[in-house]
Coordinates of C-alpha atoms in Angstrom, one line a residue:
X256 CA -9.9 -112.3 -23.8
X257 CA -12.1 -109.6 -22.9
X258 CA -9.8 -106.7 -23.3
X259 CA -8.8 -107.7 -26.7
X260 CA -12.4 -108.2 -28.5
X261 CA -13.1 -105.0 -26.8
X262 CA -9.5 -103.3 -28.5
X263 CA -10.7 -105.2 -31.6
X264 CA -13.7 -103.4 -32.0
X265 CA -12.3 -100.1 -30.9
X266 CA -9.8 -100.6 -33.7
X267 CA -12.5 -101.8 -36.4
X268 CA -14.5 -98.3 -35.4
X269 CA -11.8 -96.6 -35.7
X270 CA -11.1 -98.1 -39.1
X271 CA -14.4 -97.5 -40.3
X272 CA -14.8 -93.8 -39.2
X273 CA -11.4 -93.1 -41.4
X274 CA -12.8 -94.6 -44.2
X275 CA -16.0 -92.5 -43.7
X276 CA -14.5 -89.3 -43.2
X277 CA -11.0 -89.7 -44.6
X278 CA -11.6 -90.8 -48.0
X279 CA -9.4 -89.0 -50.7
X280 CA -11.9 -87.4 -53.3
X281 CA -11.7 -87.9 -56.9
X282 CA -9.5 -85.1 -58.4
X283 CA -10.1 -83.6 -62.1
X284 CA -7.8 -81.2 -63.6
X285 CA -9.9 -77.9 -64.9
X286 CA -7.8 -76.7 -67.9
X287 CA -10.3 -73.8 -68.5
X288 CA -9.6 -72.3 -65.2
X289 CA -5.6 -72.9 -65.1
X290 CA -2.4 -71.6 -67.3
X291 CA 1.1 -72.7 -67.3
X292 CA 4.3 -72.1 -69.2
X293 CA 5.4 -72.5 -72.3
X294 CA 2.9 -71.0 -74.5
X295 CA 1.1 -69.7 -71.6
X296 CA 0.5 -66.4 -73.6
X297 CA -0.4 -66.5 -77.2
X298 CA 1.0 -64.1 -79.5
X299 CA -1.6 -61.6 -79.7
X300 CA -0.7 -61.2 -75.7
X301 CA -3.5 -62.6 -75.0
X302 CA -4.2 -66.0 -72.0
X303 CA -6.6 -68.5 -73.1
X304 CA -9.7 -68.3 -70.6
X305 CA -8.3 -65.4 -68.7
X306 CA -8.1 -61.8 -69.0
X307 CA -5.6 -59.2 -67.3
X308 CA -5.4 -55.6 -66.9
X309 CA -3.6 -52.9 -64.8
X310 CA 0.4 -53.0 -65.0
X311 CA 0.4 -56.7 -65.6
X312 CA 2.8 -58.1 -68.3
X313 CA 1.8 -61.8 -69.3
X314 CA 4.7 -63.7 -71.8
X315 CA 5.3 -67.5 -72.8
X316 CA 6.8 -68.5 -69.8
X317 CA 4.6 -66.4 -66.8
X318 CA 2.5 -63.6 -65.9
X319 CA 4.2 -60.1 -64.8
X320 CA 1.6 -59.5 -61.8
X321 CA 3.7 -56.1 -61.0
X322 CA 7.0 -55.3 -61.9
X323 CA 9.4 -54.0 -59.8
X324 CA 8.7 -50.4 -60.1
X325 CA 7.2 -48.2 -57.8
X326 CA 3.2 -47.8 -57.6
X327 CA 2.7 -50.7 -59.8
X328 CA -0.7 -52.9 -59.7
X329 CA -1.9 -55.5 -61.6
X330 CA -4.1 -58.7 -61.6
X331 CA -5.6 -61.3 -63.8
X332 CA -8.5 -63.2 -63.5
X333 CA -10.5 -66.2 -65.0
X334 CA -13.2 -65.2 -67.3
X335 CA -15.7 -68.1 -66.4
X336 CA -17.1 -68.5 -63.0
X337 CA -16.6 -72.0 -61.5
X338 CA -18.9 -74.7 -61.8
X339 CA -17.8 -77.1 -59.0
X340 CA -17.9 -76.6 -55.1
X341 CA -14.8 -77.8 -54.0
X342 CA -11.1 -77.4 -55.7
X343 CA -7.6 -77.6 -55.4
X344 CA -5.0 -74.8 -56.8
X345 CA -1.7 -75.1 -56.8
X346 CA 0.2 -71.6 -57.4
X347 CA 3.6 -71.4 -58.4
X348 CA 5.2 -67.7 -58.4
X349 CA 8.3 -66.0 -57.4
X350 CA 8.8 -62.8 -55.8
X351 CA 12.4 -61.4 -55.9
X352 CA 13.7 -57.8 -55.6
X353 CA 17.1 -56.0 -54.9
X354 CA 15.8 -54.2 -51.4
X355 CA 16.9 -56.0 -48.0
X356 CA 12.2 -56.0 -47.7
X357 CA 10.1 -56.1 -50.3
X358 CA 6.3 -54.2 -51.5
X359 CA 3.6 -54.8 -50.7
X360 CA 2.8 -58.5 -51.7
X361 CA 0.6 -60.5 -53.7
X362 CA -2.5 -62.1 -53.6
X363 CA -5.0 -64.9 -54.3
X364 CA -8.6 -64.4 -55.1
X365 CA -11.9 -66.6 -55.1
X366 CA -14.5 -64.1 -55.1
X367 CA -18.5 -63.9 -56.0
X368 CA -17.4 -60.9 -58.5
X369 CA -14.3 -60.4 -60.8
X370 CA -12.3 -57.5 -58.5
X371 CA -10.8 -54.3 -60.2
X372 CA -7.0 -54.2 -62.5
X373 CA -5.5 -51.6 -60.0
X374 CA -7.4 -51.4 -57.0
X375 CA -6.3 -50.5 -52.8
X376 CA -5.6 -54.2 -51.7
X377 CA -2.9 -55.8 -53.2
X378 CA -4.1 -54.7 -56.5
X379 CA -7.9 -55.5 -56.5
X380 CA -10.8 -54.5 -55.3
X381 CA -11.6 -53.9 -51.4
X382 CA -14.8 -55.2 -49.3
X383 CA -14.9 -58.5 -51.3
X384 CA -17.1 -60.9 -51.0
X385 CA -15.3 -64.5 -50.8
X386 CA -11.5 -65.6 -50.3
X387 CA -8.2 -63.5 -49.9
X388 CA -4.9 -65.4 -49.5
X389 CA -2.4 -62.4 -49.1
X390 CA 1.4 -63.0 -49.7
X391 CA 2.2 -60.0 -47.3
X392 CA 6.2 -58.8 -48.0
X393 CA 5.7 -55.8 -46.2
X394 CA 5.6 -54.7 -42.7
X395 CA 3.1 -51.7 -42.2
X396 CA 2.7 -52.4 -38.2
X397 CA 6.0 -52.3 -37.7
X398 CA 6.1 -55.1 -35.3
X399 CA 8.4 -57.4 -37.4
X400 CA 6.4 -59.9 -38.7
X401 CA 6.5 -60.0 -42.5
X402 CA 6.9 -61.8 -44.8
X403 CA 3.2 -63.4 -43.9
X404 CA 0.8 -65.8 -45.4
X405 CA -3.0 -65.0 -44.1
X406 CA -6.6 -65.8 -45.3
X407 CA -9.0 -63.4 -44.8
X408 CA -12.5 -63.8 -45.7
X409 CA -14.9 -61.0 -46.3
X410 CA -18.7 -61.1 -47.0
X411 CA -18.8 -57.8 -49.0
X412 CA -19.2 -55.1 -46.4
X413 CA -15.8 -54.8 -44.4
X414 CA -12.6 -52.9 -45.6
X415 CA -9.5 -54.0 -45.4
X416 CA -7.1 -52.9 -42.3
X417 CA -4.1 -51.6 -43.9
X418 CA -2.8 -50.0 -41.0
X419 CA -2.2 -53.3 -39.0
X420 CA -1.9 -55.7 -42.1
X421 CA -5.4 -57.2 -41.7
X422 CA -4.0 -58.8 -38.3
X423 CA -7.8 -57.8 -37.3
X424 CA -9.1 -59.4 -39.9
X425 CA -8.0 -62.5 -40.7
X426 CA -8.5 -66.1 -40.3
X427 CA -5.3 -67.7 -39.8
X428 CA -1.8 -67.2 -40.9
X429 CA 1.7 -68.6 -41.0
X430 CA 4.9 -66.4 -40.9
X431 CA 7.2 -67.8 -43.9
X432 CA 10.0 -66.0 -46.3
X433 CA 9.1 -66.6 -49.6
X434 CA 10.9 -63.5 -51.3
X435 CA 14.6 -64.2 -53.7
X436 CA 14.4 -67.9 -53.4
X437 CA 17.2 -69.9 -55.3
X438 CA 13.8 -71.9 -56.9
X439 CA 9.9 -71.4 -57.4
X440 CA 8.0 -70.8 -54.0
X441 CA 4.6 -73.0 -54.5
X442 CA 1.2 -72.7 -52.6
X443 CA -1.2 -75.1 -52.7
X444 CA -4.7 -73.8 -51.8
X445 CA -7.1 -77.2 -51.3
X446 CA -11.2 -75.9 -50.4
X447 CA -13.2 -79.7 -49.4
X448 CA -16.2 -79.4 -47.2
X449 CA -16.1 -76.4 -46.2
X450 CA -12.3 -76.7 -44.8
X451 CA -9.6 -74.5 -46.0
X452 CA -5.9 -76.0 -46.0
X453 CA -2.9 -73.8 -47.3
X454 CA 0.3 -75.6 -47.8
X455 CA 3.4 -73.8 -48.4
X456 CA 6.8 -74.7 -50.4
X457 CA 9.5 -72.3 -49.5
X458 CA 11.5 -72.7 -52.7
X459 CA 14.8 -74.0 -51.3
X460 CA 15.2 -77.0 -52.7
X461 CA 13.6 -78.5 -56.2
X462 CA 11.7 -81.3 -54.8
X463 CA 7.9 -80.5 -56.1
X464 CA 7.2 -82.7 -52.3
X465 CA 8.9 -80.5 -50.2
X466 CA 5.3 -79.2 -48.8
X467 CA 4.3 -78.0 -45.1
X468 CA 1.1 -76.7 -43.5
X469 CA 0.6 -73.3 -43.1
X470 CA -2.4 -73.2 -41.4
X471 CA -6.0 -75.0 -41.9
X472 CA -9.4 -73.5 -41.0
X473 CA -12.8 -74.9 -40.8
X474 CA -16.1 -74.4 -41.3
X475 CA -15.2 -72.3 -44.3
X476 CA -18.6 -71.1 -46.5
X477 CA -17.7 -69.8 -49.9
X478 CA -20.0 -68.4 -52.0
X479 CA -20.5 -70.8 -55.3
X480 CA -19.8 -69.6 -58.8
X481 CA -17.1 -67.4 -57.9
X482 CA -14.1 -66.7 -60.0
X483 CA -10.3 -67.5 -59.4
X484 CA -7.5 -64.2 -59.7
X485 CA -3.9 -63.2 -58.7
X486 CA -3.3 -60.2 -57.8
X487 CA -0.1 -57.8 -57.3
X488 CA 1.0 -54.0 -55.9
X489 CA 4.2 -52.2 -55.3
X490 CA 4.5 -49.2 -53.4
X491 CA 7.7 -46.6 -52.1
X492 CA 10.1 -50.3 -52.5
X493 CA 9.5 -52.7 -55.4
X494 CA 9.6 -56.6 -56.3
X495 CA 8.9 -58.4 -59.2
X496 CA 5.8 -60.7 -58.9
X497 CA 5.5 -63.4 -61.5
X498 CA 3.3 -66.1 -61.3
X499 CA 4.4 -69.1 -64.1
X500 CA 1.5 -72.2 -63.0
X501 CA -1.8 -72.1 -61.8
X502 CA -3.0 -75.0 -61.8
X503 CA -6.7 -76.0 -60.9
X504 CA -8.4 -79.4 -60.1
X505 CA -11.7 -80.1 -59.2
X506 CA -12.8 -82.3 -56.1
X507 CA -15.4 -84.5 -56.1
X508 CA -17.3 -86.7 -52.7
X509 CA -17.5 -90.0 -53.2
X510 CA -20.5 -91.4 -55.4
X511 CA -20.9 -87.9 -56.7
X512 CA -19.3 -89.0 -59.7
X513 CA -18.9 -92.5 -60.3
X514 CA -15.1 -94.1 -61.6
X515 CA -16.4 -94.9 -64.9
X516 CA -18.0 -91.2 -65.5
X517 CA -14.5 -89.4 -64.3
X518 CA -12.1 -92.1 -66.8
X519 CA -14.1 -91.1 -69.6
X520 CA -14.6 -87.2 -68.6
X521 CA -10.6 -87.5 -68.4
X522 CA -10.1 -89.2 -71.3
X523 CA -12.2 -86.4 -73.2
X524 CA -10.8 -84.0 -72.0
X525 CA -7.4 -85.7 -73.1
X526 CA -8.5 -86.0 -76.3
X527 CA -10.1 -82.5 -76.6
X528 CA -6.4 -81.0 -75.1
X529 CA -4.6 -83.2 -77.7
X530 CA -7.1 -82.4 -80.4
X531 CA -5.8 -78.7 -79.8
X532 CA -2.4 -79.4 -79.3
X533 CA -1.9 -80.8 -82.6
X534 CA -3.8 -78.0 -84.6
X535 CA -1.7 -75.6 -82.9
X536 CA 1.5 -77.1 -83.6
X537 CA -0.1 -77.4 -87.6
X538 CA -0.8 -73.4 -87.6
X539 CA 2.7 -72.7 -86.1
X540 CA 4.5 -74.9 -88.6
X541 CA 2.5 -73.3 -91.1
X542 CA 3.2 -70.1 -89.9
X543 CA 6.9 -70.9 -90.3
X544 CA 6.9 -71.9 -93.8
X545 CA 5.3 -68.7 -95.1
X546 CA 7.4 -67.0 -93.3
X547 CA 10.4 -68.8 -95.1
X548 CA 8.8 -68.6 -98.3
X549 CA 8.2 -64.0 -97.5
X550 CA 11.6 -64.1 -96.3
X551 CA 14.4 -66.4 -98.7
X552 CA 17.2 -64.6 -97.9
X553 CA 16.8 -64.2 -94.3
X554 CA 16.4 -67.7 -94.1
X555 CA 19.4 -68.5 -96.0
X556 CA 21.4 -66.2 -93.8
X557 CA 20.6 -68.4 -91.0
X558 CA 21.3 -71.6 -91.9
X559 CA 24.9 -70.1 -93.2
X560 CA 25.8 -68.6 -89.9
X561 CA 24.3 -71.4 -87.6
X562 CA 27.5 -73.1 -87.1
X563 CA 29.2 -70.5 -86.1
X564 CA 26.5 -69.8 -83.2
X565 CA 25.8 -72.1 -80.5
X566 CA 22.3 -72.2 -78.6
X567 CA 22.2 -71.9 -74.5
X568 CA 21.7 -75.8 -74.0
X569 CA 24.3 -76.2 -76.3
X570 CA 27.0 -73.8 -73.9
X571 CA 25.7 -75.5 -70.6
X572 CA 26.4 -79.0 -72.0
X573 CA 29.4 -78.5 -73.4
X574 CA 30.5 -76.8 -69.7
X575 CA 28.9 -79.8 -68.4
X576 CA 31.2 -82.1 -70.5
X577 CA 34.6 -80.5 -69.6
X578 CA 33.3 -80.4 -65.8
X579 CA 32.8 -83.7 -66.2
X580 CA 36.1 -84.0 -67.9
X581 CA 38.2 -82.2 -65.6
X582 CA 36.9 -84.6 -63.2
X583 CA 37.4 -87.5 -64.7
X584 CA 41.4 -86.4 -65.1
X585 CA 41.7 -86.2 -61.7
X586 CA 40.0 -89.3 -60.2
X587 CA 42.2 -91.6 -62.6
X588 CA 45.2 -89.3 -61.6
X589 CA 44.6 -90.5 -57.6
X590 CA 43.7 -93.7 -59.1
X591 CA 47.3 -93.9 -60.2
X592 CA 48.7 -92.1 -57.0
X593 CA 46.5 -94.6 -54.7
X594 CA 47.6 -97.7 -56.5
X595 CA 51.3 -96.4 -56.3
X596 CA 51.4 -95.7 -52.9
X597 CA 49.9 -99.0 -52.1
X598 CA 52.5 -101.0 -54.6
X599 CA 54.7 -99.4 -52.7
X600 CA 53.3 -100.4 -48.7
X601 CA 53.3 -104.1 -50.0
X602 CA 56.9 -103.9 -51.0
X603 CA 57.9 -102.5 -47.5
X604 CA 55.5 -105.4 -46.0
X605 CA 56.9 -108.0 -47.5
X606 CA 61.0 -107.0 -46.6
X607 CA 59.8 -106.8 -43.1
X608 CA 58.2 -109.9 -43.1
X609 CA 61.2 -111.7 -44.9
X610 CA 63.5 -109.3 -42.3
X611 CA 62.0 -110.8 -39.5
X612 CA 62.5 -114.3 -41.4
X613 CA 66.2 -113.1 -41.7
X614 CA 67.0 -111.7 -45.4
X615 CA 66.0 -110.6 -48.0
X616 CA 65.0 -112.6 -51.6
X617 CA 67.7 -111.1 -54.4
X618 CA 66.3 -111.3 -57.9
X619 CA 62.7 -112.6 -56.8
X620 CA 64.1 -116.2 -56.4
X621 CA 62.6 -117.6 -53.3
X622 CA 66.0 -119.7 -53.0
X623 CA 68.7 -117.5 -52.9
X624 CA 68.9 -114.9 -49.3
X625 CA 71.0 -112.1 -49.0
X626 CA 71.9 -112.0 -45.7
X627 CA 71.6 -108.3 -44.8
X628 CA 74.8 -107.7 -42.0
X629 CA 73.2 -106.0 -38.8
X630 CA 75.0 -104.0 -36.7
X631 CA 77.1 -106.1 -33.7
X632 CA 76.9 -106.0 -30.1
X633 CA 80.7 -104.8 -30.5
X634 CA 80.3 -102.2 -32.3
X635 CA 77.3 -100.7 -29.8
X636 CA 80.1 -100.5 -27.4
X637 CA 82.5 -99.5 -29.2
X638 CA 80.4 -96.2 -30.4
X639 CA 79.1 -96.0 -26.1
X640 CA 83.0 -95.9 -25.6
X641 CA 83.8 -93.0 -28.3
X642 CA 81.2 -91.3 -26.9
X643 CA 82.3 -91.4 -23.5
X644 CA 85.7 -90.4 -24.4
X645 CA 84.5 -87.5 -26.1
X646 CA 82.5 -86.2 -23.0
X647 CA 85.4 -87.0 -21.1
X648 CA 88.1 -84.9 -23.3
X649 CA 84.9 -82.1 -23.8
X650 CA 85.2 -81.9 -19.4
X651 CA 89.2 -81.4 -19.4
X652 CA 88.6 -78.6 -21.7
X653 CA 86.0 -77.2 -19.3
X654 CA 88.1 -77.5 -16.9
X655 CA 91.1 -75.6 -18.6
X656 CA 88.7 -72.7 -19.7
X657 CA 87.7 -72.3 -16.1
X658 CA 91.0 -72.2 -15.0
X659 CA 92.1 -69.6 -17.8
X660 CA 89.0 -67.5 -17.0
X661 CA 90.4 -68.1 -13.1
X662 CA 94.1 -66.4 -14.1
X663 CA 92.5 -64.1 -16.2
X664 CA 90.3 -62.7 -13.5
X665 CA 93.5 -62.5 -10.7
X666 CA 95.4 -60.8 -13.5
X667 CA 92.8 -57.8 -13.4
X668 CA 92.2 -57.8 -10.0
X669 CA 96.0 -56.5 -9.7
X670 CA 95.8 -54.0 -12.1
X671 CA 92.8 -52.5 -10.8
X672 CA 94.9 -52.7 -7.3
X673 CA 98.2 -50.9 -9.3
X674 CA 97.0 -49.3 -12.2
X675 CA 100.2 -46.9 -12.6
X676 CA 101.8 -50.2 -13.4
X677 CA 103.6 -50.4 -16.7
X678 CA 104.1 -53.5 -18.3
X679 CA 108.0 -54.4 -19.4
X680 CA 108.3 -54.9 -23.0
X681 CA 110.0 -58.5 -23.7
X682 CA 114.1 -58.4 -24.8
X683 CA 112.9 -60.0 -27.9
X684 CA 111.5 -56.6 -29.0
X685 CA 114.4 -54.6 -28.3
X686 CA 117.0 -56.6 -30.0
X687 CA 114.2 -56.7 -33.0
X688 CA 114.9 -52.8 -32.8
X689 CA 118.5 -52.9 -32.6
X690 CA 119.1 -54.9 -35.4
X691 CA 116.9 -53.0 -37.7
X692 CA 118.8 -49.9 -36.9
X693 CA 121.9 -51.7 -37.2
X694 CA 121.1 -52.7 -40.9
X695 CA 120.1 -49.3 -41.9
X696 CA 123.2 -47.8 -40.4
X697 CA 125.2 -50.7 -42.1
X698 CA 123.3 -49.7 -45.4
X699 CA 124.4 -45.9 -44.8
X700 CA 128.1 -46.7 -44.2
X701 CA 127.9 -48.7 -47.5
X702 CA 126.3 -46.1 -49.5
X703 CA 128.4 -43.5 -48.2
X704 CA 131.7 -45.5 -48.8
X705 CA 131.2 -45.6 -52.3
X706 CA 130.6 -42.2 -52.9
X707 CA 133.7 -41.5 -51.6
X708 CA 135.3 -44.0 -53.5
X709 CA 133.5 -42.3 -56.4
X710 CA 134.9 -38.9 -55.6
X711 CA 138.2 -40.1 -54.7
X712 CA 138.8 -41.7 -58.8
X713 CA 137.5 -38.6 -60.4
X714 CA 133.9 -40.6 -61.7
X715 CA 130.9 -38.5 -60.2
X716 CA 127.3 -38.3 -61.6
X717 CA 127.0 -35.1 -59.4
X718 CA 127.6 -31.4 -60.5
X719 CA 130.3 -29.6 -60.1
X720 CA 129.0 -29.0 -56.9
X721 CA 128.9 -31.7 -53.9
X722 CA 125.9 -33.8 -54.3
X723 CA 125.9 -34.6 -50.5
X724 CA 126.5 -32.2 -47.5
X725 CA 127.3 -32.7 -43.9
X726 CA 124.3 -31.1 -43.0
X727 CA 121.7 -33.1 -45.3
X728 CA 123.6 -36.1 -44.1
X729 CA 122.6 -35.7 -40.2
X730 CA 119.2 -34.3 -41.3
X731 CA 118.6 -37.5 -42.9
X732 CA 119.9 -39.3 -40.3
X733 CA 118.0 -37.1 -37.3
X734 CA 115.0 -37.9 -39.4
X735 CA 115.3 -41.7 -40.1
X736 CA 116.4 -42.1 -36.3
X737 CA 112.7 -39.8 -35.4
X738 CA 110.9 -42.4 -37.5
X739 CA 111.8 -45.4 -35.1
X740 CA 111.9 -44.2 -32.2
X741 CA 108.0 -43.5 -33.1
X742 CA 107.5 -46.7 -34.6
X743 CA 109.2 -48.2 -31.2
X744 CA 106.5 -45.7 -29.3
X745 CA 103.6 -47.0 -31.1
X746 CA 104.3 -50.3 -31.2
X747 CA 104.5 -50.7 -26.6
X748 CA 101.6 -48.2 -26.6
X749 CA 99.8 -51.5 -28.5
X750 CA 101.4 -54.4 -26.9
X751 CA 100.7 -52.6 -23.4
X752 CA 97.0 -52.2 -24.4
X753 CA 96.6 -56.2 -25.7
X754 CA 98.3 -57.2 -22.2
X755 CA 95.6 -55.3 -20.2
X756 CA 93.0 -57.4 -21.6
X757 CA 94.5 -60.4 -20.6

């Protein structure tokens, strides 16, 4: 019983010290010491409550710091000092270049004194007196440690250490890549009795909570009264640094400033902002009809030609919409598929059930089966039976073709033992021979019997002269007899070379 009044209490001082010391302060947004897009510059060029110089380029939507050109500096800074002790700013900037590293970096001010428009640190003034947050991109030490968030504090009197990137100098620090981020890289700076926090968004996703600690230090003095600034330099490489929020609230302890006092300070100042809001929006549509009335024409042009133009949210919706179309299409396309392909598993489901039931429902009448004829034990064998048959019959013929390859193999043996051997022509060939020369001769004795019958009435289609002599005759004869016994040659020569293969 002891142990747990004693845990009790531990747990009630515990409570008690967390409400003391933990207590979240009261939070007031400063308008006159923050800028944001869109209108953040007027048209005159100009910020409301702050003032910039150097190379710095400020436009409706952020504030050119430095461009991405070589040797640039710039800065802007608030033009009244701060009249509260401790704040919170949250900085939203993006620093993107073409080079694999970038130069040199930018920075965040709260000094005593305004700093210089194109000055040796990051673009302001050195030996400071106050706050530097540096947004280091380049690596001067060469020991590989950029990109690099540090705080150094200064009271006026030291110089900053270029040579080793202020490692000697500062306070504390976080290595984090913050350059050609797909979104906005944020920093939020928070000052509250005398303890400096730095929390860092590395700009990878769009989540406005995706925040971690970079470092915190303590016992922190600032001088009071000082004045807010961003500042920005390039030097042999080149990013640009643009800076679109910077957004400052005010902290308050508790019972500095009652509930009551801070609703209606807010609500003022809500009404003060709207107040303005609404008599700028009156001088711009002002501004727009005299500028309709100076220019008739121009105007008329316009609204002629509008339709055939469309606007940049106009393009990305309508990409949208046939994106989203396109995709549409295709999910009821596998709709279809998928509701096809499963008609199609129930149909083979349900015949296997009603197979194993034994047939099949014709016509979808649950009374009338179509007995589906299997095949029979008989005919199993009768297909075992063909196919031993056939392997029999396919082993005779191996058998033959050994033995062929067997004969075939003694053959060659004895003509390699003989080979002045000649091989007999068959009887069949000669009496081929024979006959063929006894046709042709046959064929002569007619031909020559009618000449001579020819000669012998007086009816010739010769000359005068004979038209056959003795001595063509036998030339003819020599020549025809010359031409078979070649023929007779050449035709053993062939069947003597086909019978050695054999």
């Amino acid at each position: 019983m002891a142990a747990e009044v004693r845990w009790l209490l531990i747990f009630h001082v515990f409570c008690v010290i967390y409400a003391v010391l933990g207590e979240t302060p009261h939070r007031k947004f400063e308008y006159k010491y923050s800028f944001k897009p869109p209108y953040l510059a007027q048209k005159d060029g100009s910020v409301p409550f702050w003032e910039y110089g150097g190379n710095a380029i400020a436009s409706a939507e952020n504030v050119r710091v430095a461009p991405s050109l070589r040797s640039q500096k710039g800065a802007i800074w608030v033009k009244q000092p701060v009249t509260f002790n401790w704040w919170e700013v949250e900085l939203i900037f993006r620093i993107t270049g073409r080079g694999r590293i970038g130069a040199d970096g930018l920075a965040f001010w709260y000094t005593a004194e305004k700093g210089a428009y194109n000055g040796t640190v990051f673009g302001s003034s050195d030996q400071w007196k106050g706050l530097g947050i540096f947004f280091d991109s380049f690596d001067n030490d060469n020991k590989h440690n950029n990109p690099y968030i540090m705080a150094v504090l200064n009271d006026g009197t030291e110089s900053f250490d270029h040579t080793n990137d202020g490692t000697t100098q500062l306070s504390a620090g976080c290595l984090r890549d913050f350059r050609n981020k797909p979104f906005a890289t944020r920093a939020k700076i928070e000052y509250y009795e005398n303890i400096l926090t730095v929390l860092f968004h590395n700009g990878m996703t769009n989540n406005e909570q995706d925040y971690e600690i970079c470092f915190r230090v303590e016992n922190v003095v600032l001088p009071k009264g000082g004045y807010f600034g961003v500042s920005a330099a390039t030097g042999g490489l080149a990013d640009d640094h643009d800076v679109s929020h910077f957004l400052t609230h005010s902290l308050f302890l508790t019972g500095q400033m009652r509930t009551e006092e801070h609703k209606v300070s807010l609500e003022l100042d809500q009404q003060k902002l709207s107040q303005e809001y609404m008599d700028y929006q009156k001088k711009l549509e002002q501004q727009k009809e005299e500028y309709r009335r100076d220019h008739p024409n121009e105007h008329r042009e316009k609204e002629e030609f509008v339709e055939y133009f469309e606007t940049d949210n106009q393009r990305e919706l309508r990409q949208i919409f046939s994106g989203q179309s396109q995709m549409f299409d295709a999910l009821r396309e596998l709709n279809r598929k998928l509701d096809e392909i499963v008609g199609r598993q129930e149909r083979s489901l349900s015949l296997i059930s009603q197979l194993q039931v034994g047939g099949v429902q014709v016509g979808g009448q649950p009374g009338q089966i179509q007995l589906i004829d299997t095949i029979r034990r008989q005919e199993v064998d009768t297909v075992l039976n063909n196919q031993k048959n056939i392997i029999s019959t396919a082993k005779q013929i191996e058998s033959y073709i050994n033995e062929v390859h067997s004969k075939t193999d003694l053959i060659l043996n004895n003509q390699a033992r003989s080979p002045t051997a000649q091989v007999q022509p068959m009887g069949y060939d000669y009496h081929s021979l024979i006959s063929e020369m006894r046709d042709g001769l046959n064929t002569l004795k007619r031909d020559i019997t009618q000449i001579s019958t020819k000669v012998n009435n007086g009816v010739t289609d010769c000359p005068t002269t004979s038209c056959l002599t003795t001595t063509m005759f036998l030339l003819f004869v020599a020549v025809q007899m010359i031409i078979l016994l070649a023929y007779s040659m050449y035709r053993d020569n062939k069947e003597a070379q086909a019978k050695k293969l054999y």
